[in-house]
Amino acid sequence: MGNTTRKPGVCSDSALSGIMSINTAGIPMGKLSPAYLNSNSTSHTLALSAFAELIDNAYDPDVNAKKLHIDKRQIDGVTCLTFVDDGNGMDPETLHNMMSFGFSDKDKFETPRHKAVGRYGNGFKSGSMRLGKDAIVFTRRLDTMSVGLLSQTFLKNTNAEVILVPIITWNLPEKTKHPDPSMAASLAAILQHSIFKNEDDLLKELAAIEKTGTTIMIYNLKSRSDGLLELDFESDPFDIRDPETHLKEEAATVALHQKSRHMVSLKEYCKILYLKPKLRIWIRGKNVKTLLIRKYLTRSHEEKYKPTTIPRAIKITFGFAAKRLDDYGLMLYHTNRLITAYQKIGCQTKSDIGQGVIAVAEANHLRLKHTKQEFEEDAAYSTLLQNISKKLKEYWNIKTETTDDMVEEQDSDDAFFNWIQCDNCNKWRKMIRAVQVKDSEKWYCRLNEDPQHNRCEIGEEDETEENDKEESRKYKESKNKLRLKLATLIEPIRQSVGNQAHEENIHSPTNKLESDRQMPGTENQPHLRNITRKRNANKNVRVSPQVKDMMDLSPVATSFASSDQEASTSEIDPPPKRQRTSSKSKLFGEPQKKNIMPLDAGTQTIEVIRMCNRECMTNGEELYRRIENEKKRAVFAERKLETYVTQNASADANLKEAKKQMEEATKMMEDYRKMNASKTKVDEELHRKMQNEVRRADDAERKLKEVALNARKLDLADRKAKDADKKMEEADKMMLEVNRKMREADGKLEEANKKEQESLKNVEHKERKKVLAINKFQEELARANRLERRLGEFRRNVYTFMQRNTNGDIGTEDDVEHLLTAIIHDDQPH
């Protein structure tokens, strides 16, 4: 935006003021309202298309994830939809770009075998906000880990005028926050307005990511009018379903037979989402067995169509599903990603013709709409559909009319289980024989019986199989058989026509010239030569219903002309169509009000033959063109052969020259051997002398080595003795220190024993004092008891005496006791 840049995180006051102000160039900067998050998400009419956007992010080469887990979680009572991948993760800048609009650099990571699906920098925003109001992203790389929040709830609660994206980043491995002023504000915003209320919970989610990867949590999921969640998590514990898909179509309702399973079930949608799946997907803990869709078809046949705008032809595969499914039609892919599925085209939209046939093509030359769910309906798109429609009808006619020559459709899954995906490297492997793997089992490359493709580091084999080539050959043979069958059926009809009618209509001056034109290669085939004459272009001919039925001898009778013309132009775009009348109008003409003499049956039959002649002429011209092409190829091959022969002749000459050089070298070796023979005796004598000297030198060297070894041994012994002395000195010092510590310990132990003895004596003395005190106390207590008894007796005696010797009232016994007590203590009575 302008000349300014902003780091990931919550916009500060200065940043907001900068957005509201003008930049140095004096031009106001644009704003993006938070309401755009919701309006942008409405581009996805189906919830499953929003899932596809998030799956694409994990599949694309910048992330390059091998596994993606889609599940439902409950966090503090809130239902969350989670996407967990094991890809490369994102750094703070990439995370900020992903949560912004229009930023995409996926093309930098593309390879010839892995093209990016995302192009517009809008998929994550539109997809996540279509499924829920809020999304929090946890991502981890080897050096950083980050958390980002894209939340409509946060923007609404803070009354934000622009879209704010709080982002926090920690450095690894020390787990310290980036020294950025916005980190504190971002952390506060996330903890206050998300489902995570403390930083430890965020770190736990990041720690759950092994090495690298990304976790996306979408919460506050969309609800229906009745308050229930839009997505159905209850019908299937291993699937996520969208039960209201059929209500979101343009027609408001869809017939029961048109509710394709991939529009309702996420599991079924993921099976066909990619033409050649590279990403393993788990939905609610269960692996989705993706389909290699081209190899999933039975009785398949491949055609090619080459637009003028691209260098290579498009491969179109026709076939029937390996399992008997109700879903059929055209499946168009773009950069390996499904765009339209089971689209009824051509004859499939009008009748039962083509029912059950699936056509698969990857049209990378077409332009996509930004939702990646439709193509732009331009001229290239219309031309492609017309071409595929014609080829589909021809395929249907061939397959339905030649069931005796073709392999019957099987109910088994052999077509599917001949290709299996490795659970480790995600490569597809072709099996030598059909192998069925259960959903709970895993399969690896090392289990492959093919020794050339039984390791993960080996690349994938080519999808073109010998069976496909054989199938194509049989397809062409069946097509030729139908043509001959048609000619055989028409020949008896032509022969039954009278000679007069034949002469009048065939040998006319106009038609004779054209009747002499025959297909190339039909001179020796009478049954073909007789039907190669062109029909008379009479536009006002009427035919009876019997002849019309006769014309429809085979469903392919009226489709060969267009199909063969299309085959000749399958390598280029067909020219723009001009307005013209139908073939039936040209042949039979329109009913007119004038009184026209009806033709007899012979003339009508001949008109049929002429129509077939025109078709056969077209086919013959195409066959002639192909023969010419084969001749050119043969000439080219002959030239190559001549070049090869020339090269071989040159190689032979070189070989002869090399042989001559070898012979000369052999002669030189012989001369050298003779020269060496004369020097052998001298060499032997010198050798003996040298051996003697060597022995003497060896003996001297051995003695020197022994002396040196002894010297080294002595040195080693001296060093060991010195080391031993040092160790002994150290041991002595340690012993002295130990003895000193032992003496100190003994002194302390003696002192402790003395103190213990003294304490024992004190305890014994105290015990004796305690015993004496107890005895004295007991004696005093007994004495007190005796005195108390005596005092009681004394009191009773005094009271009795006073009662007897006193006439007055002396009170109660208590009064007398009080009086006595006072006397004892020398107190005056009251």
PDB file of C-alpha atoms in Angstrom, residues 447-588:
ATOM      1  CA  LEU A 447       5.267 -54.115  -0.564  1.00  0.00           C
ATOM      2  CA  ASN A 448       5.165 -53.677  -4.344  1.00  0.00           C
ATOM      3  CA  GLU A 449       5.946 -56.846  -6.262  1.00  0.00           C
ATOM      4  CA  ASP A 450       7.451 -54.813  -9.096  1.00  0.00           C
ATOM      5  CA  PRO A 451      11.217 -54.617  -8.285  1.00  0.00           C
ATOM      6  CA  GLN A 452      11.616 -51.476 -10.415  1.00  0.00           C
ATOM      7  CA  HIS A 453       9.150 -49.467  -8.306  1.00  0.00           C
ATOM      8  CA  ASN A 454       9.404 -50.874  -4.767  1.00  0.00           C
ATOM      9  CA  ARG A 455      11.206 -47.961  -3.056  1.00  0.00           C
ATOM     10  CA  CYS A 456       9.908 -44.520  -2.136  1.00  0.00           C
ATOM     11  CA  GLU A 457      12.862 -42.716  -3.746  1.00  0.00           C
ATOM     12  CA  ILE A 458      11.909 -44.122  -7.171  1.00  0.00           C
ATOM     13  CA  GLY A 459       9.659 -41.882  -9.275  1.00  0.00           C
ATOM     14  CA  GLU A 460       6.148 -42.769 -10.360  1.00  0.00           C
ATOM     15  CA  GLU A 461       5.678 -44.883 -13.461  1.00  0.00           C
ATOM     16  CA  ASP A 462       3.924 -43.558 -16.541  1.00  0.00           C
ATOM     17  CA  GLU A 463       0.140 -43.798 -16.426  1.00  0.00           C
ATOM     18  CA  THR A 464       0.021 -44.974 -20.053  1.00  0.00           C
ATOM     19  CA  GLU A 465      -0.436 -48.715 -19.872  1.00  0.00           C
ATOM     20  CA  GLU A 466      -0.131 -51.418 -22.479  1.00  0.00           C
ATOM     21  CA  ASN A 467      -3.739 -52.288 -21.659  1.00  0.00           C
ATOM     22  CA  ASP A 468      -4.765 -48.775 -22.667  1.00  0.00           C
ATOM     23  CA  LYS A 469      -2.957 -49.126 -25.996  1.00  0.00           C
ATOM     24  CA  GLU A 470      -4.609 -52.490 -26.578  1.00  0.00           C
ATOM     25  CA  GLU A 471      -7.971 -50.991 -25.666  1.00  0.00           C
ATOM     26  CA  SER A 472      -7.432 -48.188 -28.175  1.00  0.00           C
ATOM     27  CA  ARG A 473      -6.572 -50.713 -30.880  1.00  0.00           C
ATOM     28  CA  LYS A 474      -9.728 -52.718 -30.155  1.00  0.00           C
ATOM     29  CA  TYR A 475     -11.744 -49.514 -30.194  1.00  0.00           C
ATOM     30  CA  LYS A 476     -10.538 -48.670 -33.716  1.00  0.00           C
ATOM     31  CA  GLU A 477     -11.177 -52.234 -34.900  1.00  0.00           C
ATOM     32  CA  SER A 478     -14.729 -52.092 -33.539  1.00  0.00           C
ATOM     33  CA  LYS A 479     -15.282 -48.797 -35.311  1.00  0.00           C
ATOM     34  CA  ASN A 480     -14.144 -50.275 -38.643  1.00  0.00           C
ATOM     35  CA  LYS A 481     -16.312 -53.359 -38.111  1.00  0.00           C
ATOM     36  CA  LEU A 482     -19.362 -51.146 -37.645  1.00  0.00           C
ATOM     37  CA  ARG A 483     -18.619 -49.365 -40.902  1.00  0.00           C
ATOM     38  CA  LEU A 484     -18.333 -52.670 -42.753  1.00  0.00           C
ATOM     39  CA  LYS A 485     -21.504 -53.892 -41.073  1.00  0.00           C
ATOM     40  CA  LEU A 486     -23.351 -50.811 -42.247  1.00  0.00           C
ATOM     41  CA  ALA A 487     -22.083 -51.301 -45.784  1.00  0.00           C
ATOM     42  CA  THR A 488     -23.128 -54.958 -45.719  1.00  0.00           C
ATOM     43  CA  LEU A 489     -26.639 -54.033 -44.595  1.00  0.00           C
ATOM     44  CA  ILE A 490     -27.087 -51.410 -47.305  1.00  0.00           C
ATOM     45  CA  GLU A 491     -25.742 -53.537 -50.197  1.00  0.00           C
ATOM     46  CA  PRO A 492     -28.789 -55.901 -50.454  1.00  0.00           C
ATOM     47  CA  ILE A 493     -31.092 -52.877 -50.471  1.00  0.00           C
ATOM     48  CA  ARG A 494     -29.196 -51.329 -53.351  1.00  0.00           C
ATOM     49  CA  GLN A 495     -29.283 -54.561 -55.352  1.00  0.00           C
ATOM     50  CA  SER A 496     -33.051 -54.877 -54.917  1.00  0.00           C
ATOM     51  CA  VAL A 497     -33.638 -51.587 -56.737  1.00  0.00           C
ATOM     52  CA  GLY A 498     -34.779 -51.880 -60.339  1.00  0.00           C
ATOM     53  CA  ASN A 499     -32.336 -51.304 -63.160  1.00  0.00           C
ATOM     54  CA  GLN A 500     -34.466 -48.501 -64.553  1.00  0.00           C
ATOM     55  CA  ALA A 501     -34.488 -46.487 -61.364  1.00  0.00           C
ATOM     56  CA  HIS A 502     -30.780 -47.146 -60.974  1.00  0.00           C
ATOM     57  CA  GLU A 503     -30.018 -45.863 -64.487  1.00  0.00           C
ATOM     58  CA  GLU A 504     -32.258 -42.809 -64.098  1.00  0.00           C
ATOM     59  CA  ASN A 505     -30.784 -41.658 -60.798  1.00  0.00           C
ATOM     60  CA  ILE A 506     -27.216 -42.916 -60.830  1.00  0.00           C
ATOM     61  CA  HIS A 507     -26.109 -42.398 -64.435  1.00  0.00           C
ATOM     62  CA  SER A 508     -27.480 -38.922 -64.845  1.00  0.00           C
ATOM     63  CA  PRO A 509     -24.969 -36.400 -66.363  1.00  0.00           C
ATOM     64  CA  THR A 510     -24.692 -34.603 -63.080  1.00  0.00           C
ATOM     65  CA  ASN A 511     -24.177 -37.614 -60.888  1.00  0.00           C
ATOM     66  CA  LYS A 512     -22.101 -39.742 -63.229  1.00  0.00           C
ATOM     67  CA  LEU A 513     -19.081 -37.510 -62.807  1.00  0.00           C
ATOM     68  CA  GLU A 514     -19.348 -37.688 -59.061  1.00  0.00           C
ATOM     69  CA  SER A 515     -20.177 -41.381 -58.994  1.00  0.00           C
ATOM     70  CA  ASP A 516     -16.822 -42.125 -60.549  1.00  0.00           C
ATOM     71  CA  ARG A 517     -15.093 -40.703 -57.463  1.00  0.00           C
ATOM     72  CA  GLN A 518     -14.228 -43.607 -55.229  1.00  0.00           C
ATOM     73  CA  MET A 519     -12.545 -43.908 -51.928  1.00  0.00           C
ATOM     74  CA  PRO A 520      -8.824 -44.592 -52.052  1.00  0.00           C
ATOM     75  CA  GLY A 521      -8.220 -48.272 -51.555  1.00  0.00           C
ATOM     76  CA  THR A 522     -11.730 -49.473 -52.661  1.00  0.00           C
ATOM     77  CA  GLU A 523     -10.832 -50.664 -56.164  1.00  0.00           C
ATOM     78  CA  ASN A 524     -10.649 -54.294 -55.023  1.00  0.00           C
ATOM     79  CA  GLN A 525     -13.653 -54.117 -52.646  1.00  0.00           C
ATOM     80  CA  PRO A 526     -16.894 -54.292 -54.658  1.00  0.00           C
ATOM     81  CA  HIS A 527     -19.189 -53.936 -51.658  1.00  0.00           C
ATOM     82  CA  LEU A 528     -17.483 -50.617 -50.833  1.00  0.00           C
ATOM     83  CA  ARG A 529     -16.912 -49.444 -54.402  1.00  0.00           C
ATOM     84  CA  ASN A 530     -20.603 -49.708 -55.217  1.00  0.00           C
ATOM     85  CA  ILE A 531     -21.634 -47.399 -52.396  1.00  0.00           C
ATOM     86  CA  THR A 532     -19.039 -44.654 -52.910  1.00  0.00           C
ATOM     87  CA  ARG A 533     -21.068 -42.648 -55.412  1.00  0.00           C
ATOM     88  CA  LYS A 534     -22.391 -39.381 -54.076  1.00  0.00           C
ATOM     89  CA  ARG A 535     -26.112 -38.815 -53.671  1.00  0.00           C
ATOM     90  CA  ASN A 536     -28.050 -36.350 -55.816  1.00  0.00           C
ATOM     91  CA  ALA A 537     -28.601 -33.090 -53.919  1.00  0.00           C
ATOM     92  CA  ASN A 538     -32.378 -33.077 -54.240  1.00  0.00           C
ATOM     93  CA  LYS A 539     -33.762 -31.052 -51.323  1.00  0.00           C
ATOM     94  CA  ASN A 540     -37.413 -31.750 -52.045  1.00  0.00           C
ATOM     95  CA  VAL A 541     -37.361 -35.547 -51.730  1.00  0.00           C
ATOM     96  CA  ARG A 542     -39.901 -37.196 -49.503  1.00  0.00           C
ATOM     97  CA  VAL A 543     -39.367 -40.639 -48.017  1.00  0.00           C
ATOM     98  CA  SER A 544     -41.758 -43.060 -46.493  1.00  0.00           C
ATOM     99  CA  PRO A 545     -41.621 -44.083 -42.807  1.00  0.00           C
ATOM    100  CA  GLN A 546     -40.374 -47.542 -43.860  1.00  0.00           C
ATOM    101  CA  VAL A 547     -37.287 -46.051 -45.500  1.00  0.00           C
ATOM    102  CA  LYS A 548     -36.676 -43.825 -42.520  1.00  0.00           C
ATOM    103  CA  ASP A 549     -36.639 -46.895 -40.280  1.00  0.00           C
ATOM    104  CA  MET A 550     -34.328 -48.560 -42.768  1.00  0.00           C
ATOM    105  CA  MET A 551     -31.929 -45.614 -42.479  1.00  0.00           C
ATOM    106  CA  ASP A 552     -31.669 -46.067 -38.742  1.00  0.00           C
ATOM    107  CA  LEU A 553     -29.989 -49.451 -39.071  1.00  0.00           C
ATOM    108  CA  SER A 554     -27.568 -48.556 -36.336  1.00  0.00           C
ATOM    109  CA  PRO A 555     -27.283 -45.697 -33.836  1.00  0.00           C
ATOM    110  CA  VAL A 556     -23.927 -44.908 -35.404  1.00  0.00           C
ATOM    111  CA  ALA A 557     -25.302 -44.509 -38.911  1.00  0.00           C
ATOM    112  CA  THR A 558     -26.144 -40.835 -38.440  1.00  0.00           C
ATOM    113  CA  SER A 559     -23.189 -40.001 -36.210  1.00  0.00           C
ATOM    114  CA  PHE A 560     -20.245 -41.287 -38.259  1.00  0.00           C
ATOM    115  CA  ALA A 561     -20.096 -38.283 -40.537  1.00  0.00           C
ATOM    116  CA  SER A 562     -19.772 -35.767 -37.740  1.00  0.00           C
ATOM    117  CA  SER A 563     -17.538 -38.051 -35.641  1.00  0.00           C
ATOM    118  CA  ASP A 564     -15.114 -38.751 -38.481  1.00  0.00           C
ATOM    119  CA  GLN A 565     -14.962 -35.112 -39.461  1.00  0.00           C
ATOM    120  CA  GLU A 566     -14.242 -34.344 -35.853  1.00  0.00           C
ATOM    121  CA  ALA A 567     -11.519 -37.012 -35.753  1.00  0.00           C
ATOM    122  CA  SER A 568      -9.806 -35.280 -38.637  1.00  0.00           C
ATOM    123  CA  THR A 569      -9.911 -31.986 -36.789  1.00  0.00           C
ATOM    124  CA  SER A 570      -9.173 -33.398 -33.318  1.00  0.00           C
ATOM    125  CA  GLU A 571      -5.690 -31.946 -33.509  1.00  0.00           C
ATOM    126  CA  ILE A 572      -6.915 -28.385 -34.202  1.00  0.00           C
ATOM    127  CA  ASP A 573      -9.796 -26.179 -33.148  1.00  0.00           C
ATOM    128  CA  PRO A 574     -12.910 -26.575 -35.327  1.00  0.00           C
ATOM    129  CA  PRO A 575     -13.748 -23.470 -37.378  1.00  0.00           C
ATOM    130  CA  PRO A 576     -16.590 -21.219 -36.234  1.00  0.00           C
ATOM    131  CA  LYS A 577     -19.960 -22.684 -37.099  1.00  0.00           C
ATOM    132  CA  ARG A 578     -22.046 -21.083 -39.812  1.00  0.00           C
ATOM    133  CA  GLN A 579     -25.790 -21.146 -39.847  1.00  0.00           C
ATOM    134  CA  ARG A 580     -26.888 -24.049 -41.948  1.00  0.00           C
ATOM    135  CA  THR A 581     -29.718 -26.468 -42.207  1.00  0.00           C
ATOM    136  CA  SER A 582     -29.639 -29.851 -40.555  1.00  0.00           C
ATOM    137  CA  SER A 583     -28.518 -32.975 -42.354  1.00  0.00           C
ATOM    138  CA  LYS A 584     -32.071 -34.232 -42.433  1.00  0.00           C
ATOM    139  CA  SER A 585     -33.240 -30.992 -44.046  1.00  0.00           C
ATOM    140  CA  LYS A 586     -30.593 -31.352 -46.705  1.00  0.00           C
ATOM    141  CA  LEU A 587     -31.451 -34.968 -47.337  1.00  0.00           C
ATOM    142  CA  PHE A 588     -35.213 -35.050 -47.088  1.00  0.00           C
TER     143      PHE A 588
END
